[in-house]
Amino acid sequence: MAAERLIYVIDDDPAIRRSLERLLDAVGFQVASYATPKAFLDVAGSLVGGCVLLDLRMPEMDGFEVHARLRLINPDLPVIVVTAQGDVQTAVRAMKAGAVDFIEKPYSDDALIAAIESALKTGAEGRADDIARAAALINTLSPRERQVLDALVAGKQNKVIAFDLGISVRTVEVHRSRMMDRLRVHQFAEAVRLLVLASFAERV
């Protein structure tokens, strides 16, 4: 099995590890699972190729600390983080810390596999392409749509956004719908990912 088809799963839930092992094995990946962050970090320096699937909520050490240590030990390993549904701020923090992607629980098998395939292809050049594409899409938004997106990513509710912008809640919903259409996404998590990636282009 080629090293680039290796998936390293770090999750303290044995049922989740077994489920991921079966799923990923069935579609041609080789899986190495770790029940604790320490077990993974002890061998992380010797790992070559592949992709890390990292749960952020673990009792011994949270995923952010694991990721920070991994970046010191083996910075070339791409990391996909697993977040709770709707936890936008966590997703933003993870990507700004260097994660290549995030998956929201509960996730579909297809979404997980697509994220892994994308992460495995993402070298420096691929990352630059992703950032450029994200920036181009974000730039298609109207000023009001961008305001709504920024407010949603900041965790504000529709009624708060409506008050802040002096518009109705219904108008906020319309702007949100148009924003999703312009970005060509179906889930808000995908819009978050594009906004974070585009922010890297703004720093250049």
Short mmCIF file of C-alpha atoms in Angstrom, two decimals:
data_model
loop_
_atom_site.label_atom_id
_atom_site.label_comp_id
_atom_site.label_asym_id
_atom_site.label_seq_id
_atom_site.Cartn_x
_atom_site.Cartn_y
_atom_site.Cartn_z
CA MET A 1 0.00 0.00 0.00
CA ALA A 2 1.40 3.38 -1.02
CA ALA A 3 2.30 5.66 1.85
CA GLU A 4 0.09 8.41 0.44
CA ARG A 5 -2.99 6.18 0.96
CA LEU A 6 -2.40 5.92 4.70
CA ILE A 7 -4.94 7.50 7.04
CA TYR A 8 -4.04 8.10 10.67
CA VAL A 9 -7.15 8.23 12.86
CA ILE A 10 -6.94 9.76 16.34
CA ASP A 11 -10.14 9.30 18.33
CA ASP A 12 -10.79 8.12 21.89
CA ASP A 13 -14.06 6.38 20.93
CA PRO A 14 -13.40 2.74 19.98
CA ALA A 15 -16.69 2.43 18.10
CA ILE A 16 -15.82 5.39 15.91
CA ARG A 17 -12.34 4.02 15.24
CA ARG A 18 -13.75 0.64 14.20
CA SER A 19 -16.34 2.27 11.97
CA LEU A 20 -13.72 4.44 10.25
CA GLU A 21 -11.38 1.49 9.81
CA ARG A 22 -14.10 -0.52 8.04
CA LEU A 23 -15.23 2.37 5.85
CA LEU A 24 -11.78 3.53 4.78
CA ASP A 25 -10.47 0.02 4.25
CA ALA A 26 -13.44 -0.70 1.99
CA VAL A 27 -12.53 2.20 -0.32
CA GLY A 28 -8.84 1.38 -0.57
CA PHE A 29 -7.15 3.22 2.27
CA GLN A 30 -4.83 1.73 4.85
CA VAL A 31 -5.80 2.88 8.34
CA ALA A 32 -3.72 3.21 11.48
CA SER A 33 -5.82 4.08 14.53
CA TYR A 34 -4.74 5.63 17.82
CA ALA A 35 -6.87 5.66 20.96
CA THR A 36 -4.92 8.47 22.63
CA PRO A 37 -3.08 11.57 21.44
CA LYS A 38 0.09 10.34 23.19
CA ALA A 39 0.08 7.05 21.26
CA PHE A 40 -0.08 9.00 18.00
CA LEU A 41 2.45 11.69 18.92
CA ASP A 42 4.95 9.03 20.04
CA VAL A 43 5.19 7.77 16.44
CA ALA A 44 4.24 10.92 14.51
CA GLY A 45 7.81 11.88 13.73
CA SER A 46 8.39 8.69 11.76
CA LEU A 47 5.20 8.82 9.67
CA VAL A 48 5.64 9.43 5.95
CA GLY A 49 2.83 10.43 3.62
CA GLY A 50 -0.86 10.03 4.26
CA CYS A 51 -3.38 12.17 6.09
CA VAL A 52 -4.45 12.67 9.71
CA LEU A 53 -8.10 12.51 10.76
CA LEU A 54 -8.17 14.25 14.14
CA ASP A 55 -11.05 14.45 16.59
CA LEU A 56 -10.90 17.75 18.46
CA ARG A 57 -12.69 16.66 21.64
CA MET A 58 -10.68 14.14 23.61
CA PRO A 59 -10.23 13.92 27.39
CA GLU A 60 -6.46 13.51 27.61
CA MET A 61 -5.48 16.31 25.24
CA ASP A 62 -7.69 18.29 22.88
CA GLY A 63 -7.17 18.20 19.15
CA PHE A 64 -5.76 21.72 19.00
CA GLU A 65 -2.86 20.77 21.26
CA VAL A 66 -2.29 17.55 19.31
CA HIS A 67 -2.22 19.54 16.07
CA ALA A 68 0.16 22.13 17.49
CA ARG A 69 2.58 19.42 18.62
CA LEU A 70 2.28 17.59 15.31
CA ARG A 71 3.24 20.73 13.40
CA LEU A 72 6.49 20.79 15.34
CA ILE A 73 7.17 17.06 14.90
CA ASN A 74 5.94 16.43 11.35
CA PRO A 75 4.61 19.61 9.70
CA ASP A 76 4.10 18.02 6.28
CA LEU A 77 1.25 15.72 7.35
CA PRO A 78 -2.10 17.20 6.24
CA VAL A 79 -4.73 17.27 8.99
CA ILE A 80 -8.51 17.10 8.73
CA VAL A 81 -10.20 17.98 12.00
CA VAL A 82 -13.57 16.65 13.14
CA THR A 83 -15.81 19.20 14.84
CA ALA A 84 -19.23 19.24 16.45
CA GLN A 85 -22.05 20.29 14.16
CA GLY A 86 -22.50 24.03 13.94
CA ASP A 87 -19.32 24.79 15.87
CA VAL A 88 -18.21 27.46 13.43
CA GLN A 89 -15.62 29.14 15.63
CA THR A 90 -13.86 25.82 16.23
CA ALA A 91 -13.70 25.16 12.49
CA VAL A 92 -12.28 28.62 11.81
CA ARG A 93 -9.69 28.24 14.56
CA ALA A 94 -8.63 24.83 13.25
CA MET A 95 -8.09 26.01 9.68
CA LYS A 96 -6.24 29.13 10.78
CA ALA A 97 -4.00 26.83 12.81
CA GLY A 98 -3.12 24.95 9.63
CA ALA A 99 -5.70 22.19 9.22
CA VAL A 100 -6.37 21.57 5.53
CA ASP A 101 -10.06 20.92 6.11
CA PHE A 102 -12.71 20.17 8.70
CA ILE A 103 -15.64 17.78 8.84
CA GLU A 104 -18.76 18.40 10.90
CA LYS A 105 -20.41 15.61 12.87
CA PRO A 106 -22.53 13.88 11.84
CA TYR A 107 -20.82 13.58 8.46
CA SER A 108 -21.70 11.43 5.48
CA ASP A 109 -19.30 8.76 4.22
CA ASP A 110 -19.07 10.55 0.88
CA ALA A 111 -18.19 13.88 2.48
CA LEU A 112 -15.48 12.28 4.59
CA ILE A 113 -13.92 10.41 1.67
CA ALA A 114 -14.01 13.53 -0.53
CA ALA A 115 -12.27 15.55 2.18
CA ILE A 116 -9.57 12.89 2.56
CA GLU A 117 -8.98 12.61 -1.18
CA SER A 118 -8.67 16.39 -1.41
CA ALA A 119 -6.27 16.53 1.55
CA LEU A 120 -4.04 13.85 0.04
CA LYS A 121 -3.71 15.86 -3.16
CA THR A 122 -2.99 19.10 -1.36
CA GLY A 123 0.68 19.97 -1.52
CA ALA A 124 1.89 23.55 -1.46
CA GLU A 125 0.75 24.08 -5.05
CA GLY A 126 -2.65 22.52 -4.41
CA ARG A 127 -3.13 24.66 -1.31
CA ALA A 128 -2.32 27.80 -3.31
CA ASP A 129 -4.90 26.79 -5.93
CA ASP A 130 -7.53 26.23 -3.23
CA ILE A 131 -6.80 29.65 -1.72
CA ALA A 132 -6.99 31.39 -5.11
CA ARG A 133 -10.28 29.67 -5.96
CA ALA A 134 -11.76 30.52 -2.57
CA ALA A 135 -10.72 34.17 -2.87
CA ALA A 136 -12.27 34.41 -6.35
CA LEU A 137 -15.56 33.01 -5.09
CA ILE A 138 -15.64 35.25 -2.00
CA ASN A 139 -15.01 38.25 -4.25
CA THR A 140 -18.26 37.51 -6.14
CA LEU A 141 -20.28 38.42 -3.04
CA SER A 142 -22.03 41.75 -2.79
CA PRO A 143 -20.96 43.97 0.14
CA ARG A 144 -24.14 43.06 2.04
CA GLU A 145 -23.73 39.34 1.39
CA ARG A 146 -20.17 39.55 2.69
CA GLN A 147 -21.39 41.37 5.81
CA VAL A 148 -23.92 38.62 6.44
CA LEU A 149 -21.32 35.90 5.91
CA ASP A 150 -18.82 37.58 8.25
CA ALA A 151 -21.50 37.96 10.92
CA LEU A 152 -22.61 34.33 10.62
CA VAL A 153 -19.01 33.13 10.89
CA ALA A 154 -18.66 35.30 14.00
CA GLY A 155 -21.49 33.25 15.50
CA LYS A 156 -24.25 35.84 15.35
CA GLN A 157 -27.89 34.80 15.04
CA ASN A 158 -30.04 36.09 12.16
CA LYS A 159 -32.02 38.43 14.43
CA VAL A 160 -28.82 39.98 15.77
CA ILE A 161 -27.46 40.45 12.26
CA ALA A 162 -30.75 42.04 11.22
CA PHE A 163 -30.57 44.50 14.11
CA ASP A 164 -26.90 45.33 13.48
CA LEU A 165 -27.46 45.96 9.76
CA GLY A 166 -30.84 47.65 10.12
CA ILE A 167 -32.67 45.13 7.96
CA SER A 168 -35.33 42.48 8.55
CA VAL A 169 -34.61 38.89 9.52
CA ARG A 170 -36.21 37.82 6.24
CA THR A 171 -33.77 40.02 4.32
CA VAL A 172 -30.87 38.43 6.19
CA GLU A 173 -32.18 35.02 5.12
CA VAL A 174 -32.41 36.16 1.50
CA HIS A 175 -28.82 37.47 1.58
CA ARG A 176 -27.66 34.21 3.14
CA SER A 177 -29.38 32.17 0.43
CA ARG A 178 -27.88 34.30 -2.36
CA MET A 179 -24.46 34.13 -0.69
CA MET A 180 -24.61 30.32 -0.68
CA ASP A 181 -25.62 30.30 -4.35
CA ARG A 182 -22.77 32.61 -5.36
CA LEU A 183 -20.27 30.47 -3.46
CA ARG A 184 -21.73 27.32 -5.08
CA VAL A 185 -22.06 25.53 -1.76
CA HIS A 186 -24.91 23.65 -0.10
CA GLN A 187 -23.76 23.60 3.52
CA PHE A 188 -22.75 26.58 5.63
CA ALA A 189 -19.60 24.73 6.71
CA GLU A 190 -18.42 24.89 3.09
CA ALA A 191 -18.90 28.66 3.07
CA VAL A 192 -16.87 28.92 6.26
CA ARG A 193 -14.07 26.93 4.67
CA LEU A 194 -14.00 29.24 1.63
CA LEU A 195 -13.94 32.37 3.78
CA VAL A 196 -11.04 31.09 5.88
CA LEU A 197 -9.07 30.03 2.81
CA ALA A 198 -9.70 33.41 1.17
CA SER A 199 -8.36 35.14 4.28
CA PHE A 200 -4.97 33.56 3.58
CA ALA A 201 -4.94 35.22 0.14
CA GLU A 202 -5.65 38.59 1.77
CA ARG A 203 -2.48 38.25 3.86
CA VAL A 204 -0.19 37.83 0.86
#
